[in-house]
């Protein structure tokens, strides 16, 4: 435990509270009157691509969603209800078919029309198993959708099972022109949004410009430049010095040091530790020990923000299916050590080296968080080796096929759809692309059953699934519902929402 206390003490008293003043990024972009309508946004990392398929990724979605590409439907965060976007209305045709009437007079950035053919093509591409597509993996997995063109501005979407919330799931699909290849991923693809992709200087910046032919209200900024800096102190200093208008994912220490420019928001992400179904994690005593070994209270307010909430489920309380009756694991390091020792006495290979995988730039202070948790797990008697990797590499590690070597991952999941279907299938079902080889027939049954229900029966079934996942199986160590911070410069008005972690709607940025 001395090592753990040393990490926490060193972090609080040391590097995290250093205030950095930077003037190393050259002449401010705002000294030129010709650039008064330009907005500069400082991100943590460079997106790996701007493929419409990867819009659910927070690294991609911050640039892409609601800016370059748009959805058929959108979910109003204040009411939880669906509202029109590129579809103006929709209705149920039969038990497994929904009809969508599309918005007329909309063009893609390449000048081609948005119509039923393009909508069908966009959905077909998302569901195409020949390419990697986070939309399919996160929201549909191995399910199928059959899209039929009814007329030029109407499509029918048929499901392979009864799915009463298909319109909600389709709000995850984004629309793109026929020029985006069906069978290969792309670096960037166009859309119908208020901004057009203009330039990408690898390692430097991404540039968007206002779409003059946009069907909706024109946004304020003519031009938006995205840059990336991994250090929270640097991103914050850029806003302080007038080199950026908005900085995302700043640490709570930087937010406290610069309260005049910082704003907090209820981050939709939930943080957990999850594992391959490989020894020694296949032993229930080891899985319980991992939960007992983590000092959740000690990490809160030191490395992580004091406002993070302990998680009982992989979704926030506002999401349909959240189970409030699940307990938060207490910090009991002695119990953790006893469980590991008991497993070792029975021949479980608890001394087997376990890679603990973290994502670079995943959230503020992630390096210090990973180091502290590694110390806690090793203190419990496990043999854990920390390894930090880039986002695309970690994503690939969490997809099949899975190697025989044991691995733990720190994972974050955001559910802004409002229903557990967007969480439990791909994270919990044996056919889910992020189940990490874990398999339980009863959990599969609960997930399949809940998917086809409505009302209180749907909520009940999701809650039973979370009980199975976290109480009976102990498949993960739930940690926190996160809180986020941004730095906002004096030139703009911007109010962050729970979506700000995964998308920044540039139309919501108002120039003063």
PDB file of C-alpha atoms in Angstrom, residues 43-171:
ATOM      1  CA  UNK A  43      -8.313  18.139 -28.938  1.00  0.00           C
ATOM      2  CA  UNK A  44      -6.326  15.485 -27.069  1.00  0.00           C
ATOM      3  CA  UNK A  45      -5.383  13.278 -30.012  1.00  0.00           C
ATOM      4  CA  UNK A  46      -5.575  13.260 -33.795  1.00  0.00           C
ATOM      5  CA  UNK A  47      -8.512  11.248 -35.149  1.00  0.00           C
ATOM      6  CA  UNK A  48      -7.473   8.011 -36.834  1.00  0.00           C
ATOM      7  CA  UNK A  49      -9.883   8.780 -39.689  1.00  0.00           C
ATOM      8  CA  UNK A  50     -13.092  10.611 -40.559  1.00  0.00           C
ATOM      9  CA  UNK A  51     -14.883   7.554 -41.936  1.00  0.00           C
ATOM     10  CA  UNK A  52     -18.649   7.817 -41.305  1.00  0.00           C
ATOM     11  CA  UNK A  53     -18.562   4.256 -39.949  1.00  0.00           C
ATOM     12  CA  UNK A  54     -16.405   5.373 -37.021  1.00  0.00           C
ATOM     13  CA  UNK A  55     -18.642   8.268 -35.966  1.00  0.00           C
ATOM     14  CA  UNK A  56     -19.351   6.602 -32.551  1.00  0.00           C
ATOM     15  CA  UNK A  57     -15.650   6.895 -31.652  1.00  0.00           C
ATOM     16  CA  UNK A  58     -15.065   9.945 -29.462  1.00  0.00           C
ATOM     17  CA  UNK A  59     -11.841  10.687 -31.342  1.00  0.00           C
ATOM     18  CA  UNK A  60     -13.695  10.755 -34.672  1.00  0.00           C
ATOM     19  CA  UNK A  61     -17.102  11.983 -33.519  1.00  0.00           C
ATOM     20  CA  UNK A  62     -15.781  15.264 -32.104  1.00  0.00           C
ATOM     21  CA  UNK A  63     -14.953  16.360 -35.649  1.00  0.00           C
ATOM     22  CA  UNK A  64     -17.492  14.415 -37.685  1.00  0.00           C
ATOM     23  CA  UNK A  65     -20.849  14.161 -35.888  1.00  0.00           C
ATOM     24  CA  UNK A  66     -23.369  16.904 -36.545  1.00  0.00           C
ATOM     25  CA  UNK A  67     -20.738  18.838 -38.469  1.00  0.00           C
ATOM     26  CA  UNK A  68     -19.813  16.871 -41.592  1.00  0.00           C
ATOM     27  CA  UNK A  69     -22.367  14.063 -41.301  1.00  0.00           C
ATOM     28  CA  UNK A  70     -25.911  14.012 -39.948  1.00  0.00           C
ATOM     29  CA  UNK A  71     -28.364  11.360 -38.801  1.00  0.00           C
ATOM     30  CA  UNK A  72     -31.833  10.389 -39.959  1.00  0.00           C
ATOM     31  CA  UNK A  73     -33.124  11.157 -36.457  1.00  0.00           C
ATOM     32  CA  UNK A  74     -31.716  12.866 -33.408  1.00  0.00           C
ATOM     33  CA  UNK A  75     -32.445  12.422 -29.717  1.00  0.00           C
ATOM     34  CA  UNK A  76     -33.379  15.519 -27.723  1.00  0.00           C
ATOM     35  CA  UNK A  77     -31.243  15.359 -24.582  1.00  0.00           C
ATOM     36  CA  UNK A  78     -33.682  17.508 -22.579  1.00  0.00           C
ATOM     37  CA  UNK A  79     -36.715  15.279 -23.235  1.00  0.00           C
ATOM     38  CA  UNK A  80     -35.225  11.978 -24.333  1.00  0.00           C
ATOM     39  CA  UNK A  81     -37.534  12.008 -27.345  1.00  0.00           C
ATOM     40  CA  UNK A  82     -36.564  11.509 -30.977  1.00  0.00           C
ATOM     41  CA  UNK A  83     -36.782  14.488 -33.303  1.00  0.00           C
ATOM     42  CA  UNK A  84     -36.421  14.869 -37.078  1.00  0.00           C
ATOM     43  CA  UNK A  85     -33.100  15.480 -38.743  1.00  0.00           C
ATOM     44  CA  UNK A  86     -32.714  14.037 -42.254  1.00  0.00           C
ATOM     45  CA  UNK A  87     -35.951  12.102 -41.789  1.00  0.00           C
ATOM     46  CA  UNK A  88     -38.992  14.285 -41.170  1.00  0.00           C
ATOM     47  CA  UNK A  89     -41.392  11.579 -39.946  1.00  0.00           C
ATOM     48  CA  UNK A  90     -41.603   7.833 -39.398  1.00  0.00           C
ATOM     49  CA  UNK A  91     -44.189   5.194 -38.612  1.00  0.00           C
ATOM     50  CA  UNK A  92     -44.516   1.459 -37.958  1.00  0.00           C
ATOM     51  CA  UNK A  93     -45.745  -0.439 -41.034  1.00  0.00           C
ATOM     52  CA  UNK A  94     -45.857  -3.895 -39.436  1.00  0.00           C
ATOM     53  CA  UNK A  95     -44.258  -5.684 -36.475  1.00  0.00           C
ATOM     54  CA  UNK A  96     -40.813  -5.648 -38.096  1.00  0.00           C
ATOM     55  CA  UNK A  97     -40.901  -2.776 -40.592  1.00  0.00           C
ATOM     56  CA  UNK A  98     -40.553   0.985 -40.077  1.00  0.00           C
ATOM     57  CA  UNK A  99     -41.119   3.603 -42.760  1.00  0.00           C
ATOM     58  CA  UNK A 100     -39.073   6.824 -42.884  1.00  0.00           C
ATOM     59  CA  UNK A 101     -40.003   9.914 -44.882  1.00  0.00           C
ATOM     60  CA  UNK A 102     -36.893  11.882 -45.854  1.00  0.00           C
ATOM     61  CA  UNK A 103     -36.198  15.603 -45.917  1.00  0.00           C
ATOM     62  CA  UNK A 104     -36.445  17.091 -49.391  1.00  0.00           C
ATOM     63  CA  UNK A 105     -34.063  19.619 -50.933  1.00  0.00           C
ATOM     64  CA  UNK A 106     -30.921  18.391 -49.155  1.00  0.00           C
ATOM     65  CA  UNK A 107     -27.611  17.933 -50.978  1.00  0.00           C
ATOM     66  CA  UNK A 108     -24.384  16.233 -49.986  1.00  0.00           C
ATOM     67  CA  UNK A 109     -21.167  18.238 -50.040  1.00  0.00           C
ATOM     68  CA  UNK A 110     -20.282  16.699 -53.410  1.00  0.00           C
ATOM     69  CA  UNK A 111     -23.456  18.150 -54.936  1.00  0.00           C
ATOM     70  CA  UNK A 112     -25.363  14.870 -55.209  1.00  0.00           C
ATOM     71  CA  UNK A 113     -28.892  14.700 -53.761  1.00  0.00           C
ATOM     72  CA  UNK A 114     -29.807  13.156 -50.434  1.00  0.00           C
ATOM     73  CA  UNK A 115     -32.622  10.768 -51.249  1.00  0.00           C
ATOM     74  CA  UNK A 116     -33.894   7.255 -50.569  1.00  0.00           C
ATOM     75  CA  UNK A 117     -31.120   5.655 -52.618  1.00  0.00           C
ATOM     76  CA  UNK A 118     -28.442   7.464 -50.585  1.00  0.00           C
ATOM     77  CA  UNK A 119     -30.150   6.650 -47.273  1.00  0.00           C
ATOM     78  CA  UNK A 120     -30.335   2.962 -48.187  1.00  0.00           C
ATOM     79  CA  UNK A 121     -26.699   3.005 -49.307  1.00  0.00           C
ATOM     80  CA  UNK A 122     -25.559   4.621 -46.037  1.00  0.00           C
ATOM     81  CA  UNK A 123     -27.365   2.052 -43.878  1.00  0.00           C
ATOM     82  CA  UNK A 124     -26.212  -0.848 -46.074  1.00  0.00           C
ATOM     83  CA  UNK A 125     -22.612   0.313 -45.721  1.00  0.00           C
ATOM     84  CA  UNK A 126     -22.876   0.586 -41.947  1.00  0.00           C
ATOM     85  CA  UNK A 127     -24.212  -2.978 -41.801  1.00  0.00           C
ATOM     86  CA  UNK A 128     -21.629  -4.312 -44.298  1.00  0.00           C
ATOM     87  CA  UNK A 129     -19.570  -7.025 -42.595  1.00  0.00           C
ATOM     88  CA  UNK A 130     -16.774  -6.628 -45.161  1.00  0.00           C
ATOM     89  CA  UNK A 131     -15.565  -3.426 -43.498  1.00  0.00           C
ATOM     90  CA  UNK A 132     -14.843  -2.413 -39.928  1.00  0.00           C
ATOM     91  CA  UNK A 133     -17.767  -0.280 -38.779  1.00  0.00           C
ATOM     92  CA  UNK A 134     -18.285   0.884 -35.221  1.00  0.00           C
ATOM     93  CA  UNK A 135     -21.940   1.718 -35.921  1.00  0.00           C
ATOM     94  CA  UNK A 136     -22.679  -1.933 -36.700  1.00  0.00           C
ATOM     95  CA  UNK A 137     -20.457  -3.306 -33.953  1.00  0.00           C
ATOM     96  CA  UNK A 138     -21.797  -1.045 -31.220  1.00  0.00           C
ATOM     97  CA  UNK A 139     -25.505  -0.981 -32.033  1.00  0.00           C
ATOM     98  CA  UNK A 140     -26.324  -4.045 -34.172  1.00  0.00           C
ATOM     99  CA  UNK A 141     -23.498  -6.631 -34.073  1.00  0.00           C
ATOM    100  CA  UNK A 142     -24.627  -9.669 -36.128  1.00  0.00           C
ATOM    101  CA  UNK A 143     -28.185  -8.475 -36.693  1.00  0.00           C
ATOM    102  CA  UNK A 144     -29.408  -7.598 -40.179  1.00  0.00           C
ATOM    103  CA  UNK A 145     -31.467  -4.752 -41.621  1.00  0.00           C
ATOM    104  CA  UNK A 146     -33.239  -4.870 -44.973  1.00  0.00           C
ATOM    105  CA  UNK A 147     -33.706  -1.424 -46.498  1.00  0.00           C
ATOM    106  CA  UNK A 148     -36.223  -0.971 -49.329  1.00  0.00           C
ATOM    107  CA  UNK A 149     -36.662   2.143 -51.462  1.00  0.00           C
ATOM    108  CA  UNK A 150     -40.404   2.921 -51.499  1.00  0.00           C
ATOM    109  CA  UNK A 151     -40.066   6.076 -53.581  1.00  0.00           C
ATOM    110  CA  UNK A 152     -37.462   8.783 -54.094  1.00  0.00           C
ATOM    111  CA  UNK A 153     -37.909  10.207 -50.576  1.00  0.00           C
ATOM    112  CA  UNK A 154     -39.188   7.191 -48.593  1.00  0.00           C
ATOM    113  CA  UNK A 155     -37.508   4.036 -47.270  1.00  0.00           C
ATOM    114  CA  UNK A 156     -38.704   1.000 -45.339  1.00  0.00           C
ATOM    115  CA  UNK A 157     -36.342  -0.633 -42.862  1.00  0.00           C
ATOM    116  CA  UNK A 158     -37.156  -4.218 -41.880  1.00  0.00           C
ATOM    117  CA  UNK A 159     -35.547  -6.004 -38.935  1.00  0.00           C
ATOM    118  CA  UNK A 160     -34.783  -9.691 -38.415  1.00  0.00           C
ATOM    119  CA  UNK A 161     -36.488  -9.613 -34.983  1.00  0.00           C
ATOM    120  CA  UNK A 162     -39.242  -7.563 -33.384  1.00  0.00           C
ATOM    121  CA  UNK A 163     -37.515  -4.297 -32.493  1.00  0.00           C
ATOM    122  CA  UNK A 164     -39.816  -1.658 -31.021  1.00  0.00           C
ATOM    123  CA  UNK A 165     -37.038   0.927 -30.693  1.00  0.00           C
ATOM    124  CA  UNK A 166     -35.508   0.657 -34.172  1.00  0.00           C
ATOM    125  CA  UNK A 167     -35.924   4.428 -34.810  1.00  0.00           C
ATOM    126  CA  UNK A 168     -33.813   5.083 -31.709  1.00  0.00           C
ATOM    127  CA  UNK A 169     -31.093   2.743 -32.979  1.00  0.00           C
ATOM    128  CA  UNK A 170     -31.208   4.340 -36.422  1.00  0.00           C
ATOM    129  CA  UNK A 171     -30.368   7.649 -34.796  1.00  0.00           C
TER     130      UNK A 171
END
